[in-house]
Short mmCIF file of C-alpha atoms in Angstrom, two decimals:
data_model
loop_
_atom_site.label_atom_id
_atom_site.label_comp_id
_atom_site.label_asym_id
_atom_site.label_seq_id
_atom_site.Cartn_x
_atom_site.Cartn_y
_atom_site.Cartn_z
CA UNK A 1260 -28.91 29.76 56.44
CA UNK A 1261 -28.20 31.90 59.52
CA UNK A 1262 -24.75 33.44 60.01
CA UNK A 1263 -23.18 35.57 62.74
CA UNK A 1264 -22.67 39.29 62.00
CA UNK A 1265 -19.76 41.52 63.04
CA UNK A 1266 -18.45 44.85 61.87
CA UNK A 1267 -15.05 44.48 60.21
CA UNK A 1268 -12.55 44.26 63.03
CA UNK A 1269 -15.25 44.27 65.73
CA UNK A 1270 -17.14 41.83 67.91
CA UNK A 1271 -20.09 39.70 66.86
CA UNK A 1272 -23.31 41.71 67.27
CA UNK A 1273 -26.00 39.30 66.10
CA UNK A 1274 -27.26 36.91 63.43
CA UNK A 1275 -28.54 37.43 59.88
CA UNK A 1276 -29.82 35.32 57.01
CA UNK A 1277 -28.58 37.50 54.13
CA UNK A 1278 -26.23 40.33 53.14
CA UNK A 1279 -29.07 42.82 53.49
CA UNK A 1280 -29.98 41.56 56.97
CA UNK A 1281 -26.36 41.83 58.08
CA UNK A 1282 -26.15 45.39 56.76
CA UNK A 1283 -29.43 46.41 58.50
CA UNK A 1284 -28.32 44.80 61.72
CA UNK A 1285 -25.16 46.92 61.79
CA UNK A 1286 -27.21 49.95 60.99
CA UNK A 1287 -29.68 49.11 63.80
CA UNK A 1288 -26.85 48.99 66.31
CA UNK A 1289 -25.78 52.51 65.50
CA UNK A 1290 -22.86 51.56 63.25
CA UNK A 1291 -22.47 53.31 59.93
CA UNK A 1292 -22.03 50.60 57.24
CA UNK A 1293 -20.82 51.52 53.80
CA UNK A 1294 -23.51 51.80 51.13
CA UNK A 1295 -25.16 48.44 50.34
CA UNK A 1296 -24.84 49.00 46.56
CA UNK A 1297 -21.16 48.06 46.85
CA UNK A 1298 -20.95 44.26 46.61
CA UNK A 1299 -17.73 44.18 48.65
CA UNK A 1300 -19.36 45.78 51.69
CA UNK A 1301 -20.45 42.48 53.25
CA UNK A 1302 -18.13 39.44 53.18
CA UNK A 1303 -18.70 35.87 54.35
CA UNK A 1304 -15.60 34.48 56.13
CA UNK A 1305 -14.82 31.58 58.42
CA UNK A 1306 -14.37 32.51 62.06
CA UNK A 1307 -11.69 30.88 64.19
CA UNK A 1308 -14.09 28.17 65.40
CA UNK A 1309 -15.22 27.28 61.86
CA UNK A 1310 -18.59 29.12 61.90
CA UNK A 1311 -19.54 31.38 59.03
CA UNK A 1312 -19.38 35.11 59.78
CA UNK A 1313 -20.77 38.05 57.78
CA UNK A 1314 -18.37 40.95 58.13
CA UNK A 1315 -19.75 44.42 57.40
CA UNK A 1316 -17.37 47.29 56.60
CA UNK A 1317 -18.40 50.16 58.96
CA UNK A 1318 -17.07 53.56 59.92
CA UNK A 1319 -17.09 52.59 63.57
CA UNK A 1320 -15.77 49.16 64.68
CA UNK A 1321 -15.79 49.55 68.45
CA UNK A 1322 -19.02 48.38 70.11
CA UNK A 1323 -20.91 49.69 71.99
CA UNK A 1324 -20.22 53.33 71.21
CA UNK A 1325 -23.66 54.77 71.98
CA UNK A 1326 -26.50 54.01 74.42
CA UNK A 1327 -29.15 53.36 71.78
CA UNK A 1328 -26.97 50.74 70.09
CA UNK A 1329 -26.29 49.05 73.44
CA UNK A 1330 -29.99 48.92 74.31
CA UNK A 1331 -30.81 47.38 70.91
CA UNK A 1332 -28.15 44.72 71.42
CA UNK A 1333 -29.37 43.88 74.92
CA UNK A 1334 -33.03 43.67 73.79
CA UNK A 1335 -32.20 41.61 70.73
CA UNK A 1336 -30.53 38.97 72.91
CA UNK A 1337 -33.64 38.31 75.01
CA UNK A 1338 -35.37 35.88 72.67
CA UNK A 1339 -35.16 34.42 69.18
CA UNK A 1340 -37.70 33.64 66.51
CA UNK A 1341 -38.07 30.10 65.19
CA UNK A 1342 -35.59 30.87 62.42
CA UNK A 1343 -32.87 31.93 64.90
CA UNK A 1344 -33.08 35.72 64.40
CA UNK A 1345 -33.76 38.17 67.25
CA UNK A 1346 -37.44 38.50 68.19
CA UNK A 1347 -37.43 42.08 69.59
CA UNK A 1348 -37.17 43.91 66.19
CA UNK A 1349 -40.26 41.99 65.00
CA UNK A 1350 -42.16 42.89 68.19
CA UNK A 1351 -41.13 46.52 67.71
CA UNK A 1352 -42.41 46.48 64.11
CA UNK A 1353 -45.71 45.00 65.32
CA UNK A 1354 -46.17 47.85 67.81
CA UNK A 1355 -45.69 45.71 70.93
CA UNK A 1356 -44.27 47.66 73.87
CA UNK A 1357 -40.98 46.38 75.29
CA UNK A 1358 -42.53 45.90 78.75
CA UNK A 1359 -45.28 43.77 77.23
CA UNK A 1360 -42.75 41.74 75.21
CA UNK A 1361 -40.55 41.15 78.27
CA UNK A 1362 -43.55 40.17 80.48
CA UNK A 1363 -44.66 37.67 77.87
CA UNK A 1364 -41.22 36.05 77.87
CA UNK A 1365 -41.23 35.86 81.69
CA UNK A 1366 -44.61 34.06 81.48
CA UNK A 1367 -42.96 31.38 79.29
CA UNK A 1368 -44.10 32.48 75.85
CA UNK A 1369 -41.85 31.61 72.91
CA UNK A 1370 -39.98 34.47 71.23
CA UNK A 1371 -42.08 33.97 68.07
CA UNK A 1372 -45.41 34.18 69.95
CA UNK A 1373 -44.32 37.12 72.14
CA UNK A 1374 -43.24 39.12 69.08
CA UNK A 1375 -46.15 38.39 66.73
CA UNK A 1376 -49.31 37.97 68.81
CA UNK A 1377 -51.22 41.25 69.00
CA UNK A 1378 -52.44 42.91 72.14
CA UNK A 1379 -56.04 42.61 73.27
CA UNK A 1380 -58.35 45.58 72.81
CA UNK A 1381 -61.13 46.04 75.34
CA UNK A 1382 -64.40 47.04 73.69
CA UNK A 1383 -66.52 49.57 75.55
CA UNK A 1384 -69.89 48.65 77.05
CA UNK A 1385 -72.46 50.59 74.95
CA UNK A 1386 -74.93 50.68 77.88
CA UNK A 1387 -72.48 52.33 80.33
CA UNK A 1388 -72.85 56.12 80.18
CA UNK A 1389 -69.73 56.74 82.27
CA UNK A 1390 -67.61 54.70 79.86
CA UNK A 1391 -68.88 56.86 77.01
CA UNK A 1392 -67.97 59.97 79.07
CA UNK A 1393 -64.54 58.58 79.81
CA UNK A 1394 -63.88 57.96 76.10
CA UNK A 1395 -65.02 61.49 75.26
CA UNK A 1396 -62.57 62.81 77.88
CA UNK A 1397 -59.68 60.83 76.44
CA UNK A 1398 -59.65 58.14 79.16
CA UNK A 1399 -59.37 54.62 77.77
CA UNK A 1400 -61.86 51.91 78.71
CA UNK A 1401 -59.04 49.94 80.36
CA UNK A 1402 -57.97 52.95 82.45
CA UNK A 1403 -61.57 53.76 83.40
CA UNK A 1404 -62.30 50.21 84.54
CA UNK A 1405 -59.01 50.03 86.49
CA UNK A 1406 -59.85 53.24 88.29
CA UNK A 1407 -63.33 52.04 89.26
CA UNK A 1408 -61.90 48.71 90.43
CA UNK A 1409 -59.36 50.61 92.57
CA UNK A 1410 -62.26 52.34 94.37
CA UNK A 1411 -62.58 55.59 92.49
CA UNK A 1412 -66.17 56.80 92.01
CA UNK A 1413 -67.36 56.41 88.39
CA UNK A 1414 -67.92 60.17 87.87
CA UNK A 1415 -64.35 60.96 88.92
CA UNK A 1416 -62.83 58.01 87.02
CA UNK A 1417 -64.51 59.15 83.79
CA UNK A 1418 -63.72 62.88 84.08
CA UNK A 1419 -60.38 63.27 85.86
CA UNK A 1420 -57.11 63.18 83.94
CA UNK A 1421 -53.89 61.83 85.38
CA UNK A 1422 -54.58 63.41 88.77
CA UNK A 1423 -57.49 61.11 89.53
CA UNK A 1424 -55.69 59.60 92.55
CA UNK A 1425 -55.85 62.96 94.39
CA UNK A 1426 -59.66 62.92 94.67
#
């Protein structure tokens, strides 16, 4: 069962399925919840509109009080998983960049798919000597191919660092 989460005396910051999830959500938003070992730290109460609400006892109850917490809250509200929880933390755990996650959502992907589907790796062509040179020089296959497609000569695309556009 999914319930809303709010620090004691504060505004609702998200949703959680358990006491532990509610505690971690408050921690993620930069709040300092009391230790989880105390069973009275997280309470389940009825909100004014009849919905269930986990309340977490925290040192700070005003939100947002720091930029990182505000960015987490904004990103968490972009999409939800099938179970109703925010999708961005799952995407972050899976190593998906925020720009990739956001672009997937703009293309119409579900929150679940955007957060869990891995990124594609481009395998190098074993017959292309310049690709081998690019990899030896720390240039990825994707970057090398993009440079060549943009009109850069292969020798420069494989050997130049970030200043390749100045050739």
